[in-house]
Amino acid sequence: CLGAACADAVFVSVVDETEEPFLAAPFDGILGLSLPAMAESGAMSLFGGLLASGAVGERTFSFFIGDQGEDSELVLGTPVEKHMAGSPVFVEVDPTGGYWQVPLDQIVVDGTSYTLPDSRAVFDSGSALIGGPLDVMTSIASQIGLKRDCSNAEELPTLGFVIGGHTFSIAPAEYVAWEGSRCSLLLHAVRLPGPPRIILGHLFLNKYYVSFHLGEETARVGIAVAAHAPAVTTV
């Protein structure tokens, strides 16, 4: 059961795991919400089971990834308007491979556009960073130009993803992580089979409230700027 929504589903229990990286992981398990095509069987698709049982009326779920001090939410059914700072942009999903993925028109960094033939943007709540092929991530990091001493961290360009003709931007303060006086880019290399795929994880899902619509024939995603509570400044 997720709240009051219940359905029969197959539960896989892990009885043995390595200390690295699971010992320090801030989670207790994995809740798979990919397209049904990725599930091992129909019984393994939790959202499909919730729909089949009638526990969820609308074929939609969404994520609100809260800032520090805010609660994060998985919403089953109608997206929550208070989590959106504007109207969503809807883009049809390419269901190949079972990913929640859409065509990626371009990546834009400091006025330079990167067009990857047949590329896709994958919305992945199980990833924390922005990921993609090594050569692409290397080129983007080089164009961003973060200095080793972090002296230009506040002067870096905006990182933009052009999807459905709209540019969804990530600011330097959102893609640079700090640990004391040290800093790093929240980008990493990852290779998925098939066409070039850029993984948009929590970093993107915190800035944008994304809703996932599983239609009878086609699927789509809605992308809206997330409405976060104003930061509280303590003196």
PDB file of C-alpha atoms in Angstrom:
ATOM      1  CA  CYS A   1       0.000   0.000   0.000  1.00  0.00           C
ATOM      2  CA  LEU A   2       1.041   3.571  -0.735  1.00  0.00           C
ATOM      3  CA  GLY A   3      -1.073   5.560   1.681  1.00  0.00           C
ATOM      4  CA  ALA A   4      -4.642   4.393   1.052  1.00  0.00           C
ATOM      5  CA  ALA A   5      -3.847   3.032  -2.433  1.00  0.00           C
ATOM      6  CA  CYS A   6      -3.377  -0.745  -2.277  1.00  0.00           C
ATOM      7  CA  ALA A   7      -2.821  -3.484  -4.850  1.00  0.00           C
ATOM      8  CA  ASP A   8      -1.335  -6.951  -5.102  1.00  0.00           C
ATOM      9  CA  ALA A   9       2.297  -6.786  -6.205  1.00  0.00           C
ATOM     10  CA  VAL A  10       5.447  -8.868  -6.197  1.00  0.00           C
ATOM     11  CA  PHE A  11       7.930  -7.793  -3.512  1.00  0.00           C
ATOM     12  CA  VAL A  12      11.602  -8.637  -3.940  1.00  0.00           C
ATOM     13  CA  SER A  13      13.595  -8.864  -0.717  1.00  0.00           C
ATOM     14  CA  VAL A  14      17.368  -8.380  -0.642  1.00  0.00           C
ATOM     15  CA  VAL A  15      18.942 -10.490   2.085  1.00  0.00           C
ATOM     16  CA  ASP A  16      22.621  -9.827   1.403  1.00  0.00           C
ATOM     17  CA  GLU A  17      24.353  -6.718   0.055  1.00  0.00           C
ATOM     18  CA  THR A  18      27.776  -5.111   0.059  1.00  0.00           C
ATOM     19  CA  GLU A  19      28.642  -2.344   2.502  1.00  0.00           C
ATOM     20  CA  GLU A  20      29.636  -0.065  -0.377  1.00  0.00           C
ATOM     21  CA  PRO A  21      27.570   1.845  -1.367  1.00  0.00           C
ATOM     22  CA  PHE A  22      24.546   0.614   0.612  1.00  0.00           C
ATOM     23  CA  LEU A  23      25.807   1.166   4.167  1.00  0.00           C
ATOM     24  CA  ALA A  24      25.715   4.937   3.742  1.00  0.00           C
ATOM     25  CA  ALA A  25      22.659   5.013   1.476  1.00  0.00           C
ATOM     26  CA  PRO A  26      19.799   7.142   2.895  1.00  0.00           C
ATOM     27  CA  PHE A  27      17.109   4.796   1.591  1.00  0.00           C
ATOM     28  CA  ASP A  28      15.643   1.435   2.559  1.00  0.00           C
ATOM     29  CA  GLY A  29      14.636   0.108  -0.845  1.00  0.00           C
ATOM     30  CA  ILE A  30      13.737   0.814  -4.448  1.00  0.00           C
ATOM     31  CA  LEU A  31      10.248   1.578  -5.742  1.00  0.00           C
ATOM     32  CA  GLY A  32      10.232   0.979  -9.497  1.00  0.00           C
ATOM     33  CA  LEU A  33       7.985   3.312 -11.494  1.00  0.00           C
ATOM     34  CA  SER A  34       9.335   2.858 -15.009  1.00  0.00           C
ATOM     35  CA  LEU A  35       7.003   2.186 -17.916  1.00  0.00           C
ATOM     36  CA  PRO A  36       5.352  -1.267 -17.692  1.00  0.00           C
ATOM     37  CA  ALA A  37       7.498  -2.503 -20.601  1.00  0.00           C
ATOM     38  CA  MET A  38      10.563  -2.488 -18.327  1.00  0.00           C
ATOM     39  CA  ALA A  39       8.931  -4.695 -15.665  1.00  0.00           C
ATOM     40  CA  GLU A  40       9.843  -8.384 -15.596  1.00  0.00           C
ATOM     41  CA  SER A  41       6.107  -9.146 -15.693  1.00  0.00           C
ATOM     42  CA  GLY A  42       2.791  -7.393 -15.197  1.00  0.00           C
ATOM     43  CA  ALA A  43       2.849  -8.363 -11.529  1.00  0.00           C
ATOM     44  CA  MET A  44       6.117  -6.459 -11.129  1.00  0.00           C
ATOM     45  CA  SER A  45       4.616  -3.145 -12.261  1.00  0.00           C
ATOM     46  CA  LEU A  46       3.393  -1.461  -9.092  1.00  0.00           C
ATOM     47  CA  PHE A  47       1.692   1.467 -10.789  1.00  0.00           C
ATOM     48  CA  GLY A  48       0.102  -0.887 -13.315  1.00  0.00           C
ATOM     49  CA  GLY A  49      -1.239  -2.953 -10.433  1.00  0.00           C
ATOM     50  CA  LEU A  50      -2.650   0.116  -8.688  1.00  0.00           C
ATOM     51  CA  LEU A  51      -4.428   1.108 -11.894  1.00  0.00           C
ATOM     52  CA  ALA A  52      -5.760  -2.408 -12.491  1.00  0.00           C
ATOM     53  CA  SER A  53      -7.140  -2.623  -8.949  1.00  0.00           C
ATOM     54  CA  GLY A  54      -8.869   0.736  -9.223  1.00  0.00           C
ATOM     55  CA  ALA A  55      -6.841   2.099  -6.305  1.00  0.00           C
ATOM     56  CA  VAL A  56      -5.686   5.009  -8.480  1.00  0.00           C
ATOM     57  CA  GLY A  57      -8.279   6.638 -10.714  1.00  0.00           C
ATOM     58  CA  GLU A  58      -6.083   8.860 -12.884  1.00  0.00           C
ATOM     59  CA  ARG A  59      -3.219   7.304 -14.847  1.00  0.00           C
ATOM     60  CA  THR A  60      -0.724   9.853 -13.542  1.00  0.00           C
ATOM     61  CA  PHE A  61       1.919  10.215 -10.866  1.00  0.00           C
ATOM     62  CA  SER A  62       4.370  12.984 -10.087  1.00  0.00           C
ATOM     63  CA  PHE A  63       7.343  13.848  -7.915  1.00  0.00           C
ATOM     64  CA  PHE A  64       7.982  16.910  -5.800  1.00  0.00           C
ATOM     65  CA  ILE A  65      11.596  16.898  -4.631  1.00  0.00           C
ATOM     66  CA  GLY A  66      11.728  19.301  -1.706  1.00  0.00           C
ATOM     67  CA  ASP A  67      14.473  21.718  -0.805  1.00  0.00           C
ATOM     68  CA  GLN A  68      16.166  21.459   2.572  1.00  0.00           C
ATOM     69  CA  GLY A  69      13.419  21.724   5.179  1.00  0.00           C
ATOM     70  CA  GLU A  70      10.669  20.738   2.729  1.00  0.00           C
ATOM     71  CA  ASP A  71       9.014  17.332   2.483  1.00  0.00           C
ATOM     72  CA  SER A  72       9.313  15.476  -0.803  1.00  0.00           C
ATOM     73  CA  GLU A  73       6.236  13.782  -2.232  1.00  0.00           C
ATOM     74  CA  LEU A  74       5.249  11.021  -4.615  1.00  0.00           C
ATOM     75  CA  VAL A  75       1.760  12.007  -5.787  1.00  0.00           C
ATOM     76  CA  LEU A  76      -0.521   9.324  -7.257  1.00  0.00           C
ATOM     77  CA  GLY A  77      -3.224  10.822  -9.453  1.00  0.00           C
ATOM     78  CA  THR A  78      -3.803  14.469 -10.324  1.00  0.00           C
ATOM     79  CA  PRO A  79      -0.657  16.645 -10.073  1.00  0.00           C
ATOM     80  CA  VAL A  80      -0.706  19.124  -7.192  1.00  0.00           C
ATOM     81  CA  GLU A  81      -1.087  22.703  -8.437  1.00  0.00           C
ATOM     82  CA  LYS A  82       0.610  24.229  -5.382  1.00  0.00           C
ATOM     83  CA  HIS A  83       3.812  22.458  -6.405  1.00  0.00           C
ATOM     84  CA  MET A  84       3.875  24.263  -9.767  1.00  0.00           C
ATOM     85  CA  ALA A  85       5.000  27.860 -10.306  1.00  0.00           C
ATOM     86  CA  GLY A  86       3.507  27.919 -13.810  1.00  0.00           C
ATOM     87  CA  SER A  87       1.789  25.855 -16.477  1.00  0.00           C
ATOM     88  CA  PRO A  88       3.465  22.579 -17.472  1.00  0.00           C
ATOM     89  CA  VAL A  89       4.916  21.824 -20.890  1.00  0.00           C
ATOM     90  CA  PHE A  90       3.724  18.422 -22.140  1.00  0.00           C
ATOM     91  CA  VAL A  91       5.957  16.207 -24.270  1.00  0.00           C
ATOM     92  CA  GLU A  92       5.126  12.766 -25.659  1.00  0.00           C
ATOM     93  CA  VAL A  93       7.258   9.901 -24.356  1.00  0.00           C
ATOM     94  CA  ASP A  94       9.312   7.554 -26.522  1.00  0.00           C
ATOM     95  CA  PRO A  95       8.544   4.190 -24.816  1.00  0.00           C
ATOM     96  CA  THR A  96      11.579   2.382 -26.241  1.00  0.00           C
ATOM     97  CA  GLY A  97      13.229   0.345 -23.504  1.00  0.00           C
ATOM     98  CA  GLY A  98      10.635   1.232 -20.879  1.00  0.00           C
ATOM     99  CA  TYR A  99      12.259   4.541 -19.878  1.00  0.00           C
ATOM    100  CA  TRP A 100      10.342   7.745 -19.204  1.00  0.00           C
ATOM    101  CA  GLN A 101      12.248   9.484 -21.972  1.00  0.00           C
ATOM    102  CA  VAL A 102      11.548  12.241 -24.497  1.00  0.00           C
ATOM    103  CA  PRO A 103      13.449  13.593 -27.506  1.00  0.00           C
ATOM    104  CA  LEU A 104      16.236  15.959 -26.451  1.00  0.00           C
ATOM    105  CA  ASP A 105      16.565  18.790 -28.969  1.00  0.00           C
ATOM    106  CA  GLN A 106      19.791  20.341 -27.661  1.00  0.00           C
ATOM    107  CA  ILE A 107      21.992  20.997 -24.656  1.00  0.00           C
ATOM    108  CA  VAL A 108      23.038  24.643 -24.331  1.00  0.00           C
ATOM    109  CA  VAL A 109      26.030  25.885 -22.336  1.00  0.00           C
ATOM    110  CA  ASP A 110      27.196  29.513 -22.444  1.00  0.00           C
ATOM    111  CA  GLY A 111      25.722  30.050 -25.903  1.00  0.00           C
ATOM    112  CA  THR A 112      27.169  26.824 -27.314  1.00  0.00           C
ATOM    113  CA  SER A 113      24.593  24.263 -28.464  1.00  0.00           C
ATOM    114  CA  TYR A 114      25.224  20.533 -28.431  1.00  0.00           C
ATOM    115  CA  THR A 115      22.970  18.514 -30.722  1.00  0.00           C
ATOM    116  CA  LEU A 116      23.190  14.755 -30.196  1.00  0.00           C
ATOM    117  CA  PRO A 117      21.620  12.800 -33.072  1.00  0.00           C
ATOM    118  CA  ASP A 118      18.591  10.772 -31.960  1.00  0.00           C
ATOM    119  CA  SER A 119      19.264  11.654 -28.305  1.00  0.00           C
ATOM    120  CA  ARG A 120      16.802  11.292 -25.440  1.00  0.00           C
ATOM    121  CA  ALA A 121      16.322  12.916 -22.041  1.00  0.00           C
ATOM    122  CA  VAL A 122      15.442  10.354 -19.366  1.00  0.00           C
ATOM    123  CA  PHE A 123      13.599  11.475 -16.222  1.00  0.00           C
ATOM    124  CA  ASP A 124      14.933   9.273 -13.422  1.00  0.00           C
ATOM    125  CA  SER A 125      13.975   9.723  -9.780  1.00  0.00           C
ATOM    126  CA  GLY A 126      16.540   7.036  -8.912  1.00  0.00           C
ATOM    127  CA  SER A 127      19.470   9.207 -10.025  1.00  0.00           C
ATOM    128  CA  ALA A 128      20.827  12.148  -8.090  1.00  0.00           C
ATOM    129  CA  LEU A 129      22.847  13.924 -10.777  1.00  0.00           C
ATOM    130  CA  ILE A 130      22.873  14.783 -14.468  1.00  0.00           C
ATOM    131  CA  GLY A 131      24.356  11.849 -16.376  1.00  0.00           C
ATOM    132  CA  GLY A 132      25.260  10.981 -19.940  1.00  0.00           C
ATOM    133  CA  PRO A 133      27.914   9.511 -22.251  1.00  0.00           C
ATOM    134  CA  LEU A 134      31.484  10.230 -21.152  1.00  0.00           C
ATOM    135  CA  ASP A 135      32.370  12.316 -24.209  1.00  0.00           C
ATOM    136  CA  VAL A 136      29.272  14.478 -23.803  1.00  0.00           C
ATOM    137  CA  MET A 137      29.783  15.052 -20.065  1.00  0.00           C
ATOM    138  CA  THR A 138      33.463  15.837 -20.678  1.00  0.00           C
ATOM    139  CA  SER A 139      32.614  18.419 -23.353  1.00  0.00           C
ATOM    140  CA  ILE A 140      29.981  20.057 -21.150  1.00  0.00           C
ATOM    141  CA  ALA A 141      32.311  20.194 -18.141  1.00  0.00           C
ATOM    142  CA  SER A 142      35.009  21.737 -20.315  1.00  0.00           C
ATOM    143  CA  GLN A 143      32.599  24.363 -21.643  1.00  0.00           C
ATOM    144  CA  ILE A 144      31.393  25.180 -18.121  1.00  0.00           C
ATOM    145  CA  GLY A 145      35.011  25.738 -17.110  1.00  0.00           C
ATOM    146  CA  LEU A 146      34.914  25.337 -13.323  1.00  0.00           C
ATOM    147  CA  LYS A 147      38.368  26.165 -11.922  1.00  0.00           C
ATOM    148  CA  ARG A 148      40.036  23.779  -9.492  1.00  0.00           C
ATOM    149  CA  ASP A 149      40.222  26.480  -6.822  1.00  0.00           C
ATOM    150  CA  CYS A 150      36.477  27.179  -7.288  1.00  0.00           C
ATOM    151  CA  SER A 151      37.221  30.883  -7.696  1.00  0.00           C
ATOM    152  CA  ASN A 152      34.781  31.234 -10.604  1.00  0.00           C
ATOM    153  CA  ALA A 153      31.980  29.071  -9.190  1.00  0.00           C
ATOM    154  CA  GLU A 154      29.573  32.016  -8.991  1.00  0.00           C
ATOM    155  CA  GLU A 155      30.340  33.153 -12.548  1.00  0.00           C
ATOM    156  CA  LEU A 156      29.599  29.933 -14.417  1.00  0.00           C
ATOM    157  CA  PRO A 157      27.081  29.759 -17.284  1.00  0.00           C
ATOM    158  CA  THR A 158      23.577  28.375 -17.132  1.00  0.00           C
ATOM    159  CA  LEU A 159      23.125  24.779 -18.288  1.00  0.00           C
ATOM    160  CA  GLY A 160      20.051  24.355 -20.492  1.00  0.00           C
ATOM    161  CA  PHE A 161      18.166  21.357 -21.868  1.00  0.00           C
ATOM    162  CA  VAL A 162      15.935  22.039 -24.872  1.00  0.00           C
ATOM    163  CA  ILE A 163      12.912  19.715 -24.775  1.00  0.00           C
ATOM    164  CA  GLY A 164       9.798  20.141 -26.873  1.00  0.00           C
ATOM    165  CA  GLY A 165      11.112  23.488 -28.100  1.00  0.00           C
ATOM    166  CA  HIS A 166      11.407  24.851 -24.528  1.00  0.00           C
ATOM    167  CA  THR A 167      14.667  25.440 -22.656  1.00  0.00           C
ATOM    168  CA  PHE A 168      14.781  24.107 -19.104  1.00  0.00           C
ATOM    169  CA  SER A 169      17.696  25.762 -17.348  1.00  0.00           C
ATOM    170  CA  ILE A 170      19.830  24.790 -14.378  1.00  0.00           C
ATOM    171  CA  ALA A 171      21.784  27.558 -12.625  1.00  0.00           C
ATOM    172  CA  PRO A 172      25.387  27.213 -11.406  1.00  0.00           C
ATOM    173  CA  ALA A 173      24.241  27.220  -7.776  1.00  0.00           C
ATOM    174  CA  GLU A 174      22.133  24.165  -8.636  1.00  0.00           C
ATOM    175  CA  TYR A 175      24.724  22.097 -10.516  1.00  0.00           C
ATOM    176  CA  VAL A 176      27.778  22.849  -8.339  1.00  0.00           C
ATOM    177  CA  ALA A 177      28.173  20.972  -5.060  1.00  0.00           C
ATOM    178  CA  TRP A 178      30.236  22.278  -2.147  1.00  0.00           C
ATOM    179  CA  GLU A 179      32.055  20.403   0.578  1.00  0.00           C
ATOM    180  CA  GLY A 180      33.782  22.953   2.733  1.00  0.00           C
ATOM    181  CA  SER A 181      35.968  25.015   0.393  1.00  0.00           C
ATOM    182  CA  ARG A 182      35.985  22.318  -2.286  1.00  0.00           C
ATOM    183  CA  CYS A 183      33.503  22.196  -5.151  1.00  0.00           C
ATOM    184  CA  SER A 184      32.547  19.861  -7.975  1.00  0.00           C
ATOM    185  CA  LEU A 185      30.101  19.623 -10.868  1.00  0.00           C
ATOM    186  CA  LEU A 186      27.053  17.432 -10.318  1.00  0.00           C
ATOM    187  CA  LEU A 187      27.646  15.637 -13.623  1.00  0.00           C
ATOM    188  CA  HIS A 188      28.691  12.041 -14.134  1.00  0.00           C
ATOM    189  CA  ALA A 189      29.330   9.626 -16.974  1.00  0.00           C
ATOM    190  CA  VAL A 190      26.802   6.852 -17.532  1.00  0.00           C
ATOM    191  CA  ARG A 191      26.154   4.740 -20.573  1.00  0.00           C
ATOM    192  CA  LEU A 192      22.791   3.179 -21.357  1.00  0.00           C
ATOM    193  CA  PRO A 193      22.204   0.912 -24.364  1.00  0.00           C
ATOM    194  CA  GLY A 194      20.677   2.438 -27.467  1.00  0.00           C
ATOM    195  CA  PRO A 195      20.731   6.083 -28.579  1.00  0.00           C
ATOM    196  CA  PRO A 196      22.543   8.774 -26.519  1.00  0.00           C
ATOM    197  CA  ARG A 197      20.610   9.354 -23.327  1.00  0.00           C
ATOM    198  CA  ILE A 198      20.980  12.203 -20.844  1.00  0.00           C
ATOM    199  CA  ILE A 199      19.782  11.249 -17.356  1.00  0.00           C
ATOM    200  CA  LEU A 200      17.895  14.014 -15.552  1.00  0.00           C
ATOM    201  CA  GLY A 201      17.908  13.026 -11.886  1.00  0.00           C
ATOM    202  CA  HIS A 202      17.080  14.789  -8.619  1.00  0.00           C
ATOM    203  CA  LEU A 203      19.075  17.835  -9.672  1.00  0.00           C
ATOM    204  CA  PHE A 204      16.536  18.442 -12.455  1.00  0.00           C
ATOM    205  CA  LEU A 205      13.491  17.086 -10.603  1.00  0.00           C
ATOM    206  CA  ASN A 206      14.112  19.512  -7.740  1.00  0.00           C
ATOM    207  CA  LYS A 207      14.040  22.508 -10.095  1.00  0.00           C
ATOM    208  CA  TYR A 208      11.115  21.173 -12.121  1.00  0.00           C
ATOM    209  CA  TYR A 209       7.941  19.408 -11.010  1.00  0.00           C
ATOM    210  CA  VAL A 210       7.538  16.533 -13.462  1.00  0.00           C
ATOM    211  CA  SER A 211       4.294  14.588 -13.877  1.00  0.00           C
ATOM    212  CA  PHE A 212       4.169  11.203 -15.606  1.00  0.00           C
ATOM    213  CA  HIS A 213       1.017  10.407 -17.596  1.00  0.00           C
ATOM    214  CA  LEU A 214       0.504   6.787 -18.635  1.00  0.00           C
ATOM    215  CA  GLY A 215      -2.143   6.895 -21.361  1.00  0.00           C
ATOM    216  CA  GLU A 216      -3.915   3.896 -22.827  1.00  0.00           C
ATOM    217  CA  GLU A 217      -2.011   4.261 -26.124  1.00  0.00           C
ATOM    218  CA  THR A 218       0.768   6.796 -25.481  1.00  0.00           C
ATOM    219  CA  ALA A 219       2.551   8.279 -22.493  1.00  0.00           C
ATOM    220  CA  ARG A 220       3.645  11.851 -21.874  1.00  0.00           C
ATOM    221  CA  VAL A 221       5.355  13.959 -19.243  1.00  0.00           C
ATOM    222  CA  GLY A 222       4.476  17.409 -17.965  1.00  0.00           C
ATOM    223  CA  ILE A 223       7.318  19.707 -16.913  1.00  0.00           C
ATOM    224  CA  ALA A 224       6.686  22.816 -14.804  1.00  0.00           C
ATOM    225  CA  VAL A 225       8.913  25.003 -12.653  1.00  0.00           C
ATOM    226  CA  ALA A 226       8.598  23.689  -9.099  1.00  0.00           C
ATOM    227  CA  ALA A 227       7.155  26.018  -6.470  1.00  0.00           C
ATOM    228  CA  HIS A 228       9.396  25.866  -3.414  1.00  0.00           C
ATOM    229  CA  ALA A 229       8.901  27.654  -0.109  1.00  0.00           C
ATOM    230  CA  PRO A 230      11.032  30.791   0.278  1.00  0.00           C
ATOM    231  CA  ALA A 231      14.361  30.148   1.937  1.00  0.00           C
ATOM    232  CA  VAL A 232      14.439  31.112   5.602  1.00  0.00           C
ATOM    233  CA  THR A 233      17.403  33.265   6.587  1.00  0.00           C
ATOM    234  CA  THR A 234      18.543  33.066  10.206  1.00  0.00           C
ATOM    235  CA  VAL A 235      20.468  35.905  11.813  1.00  0.00           C
TER     236      VAL A 235
END
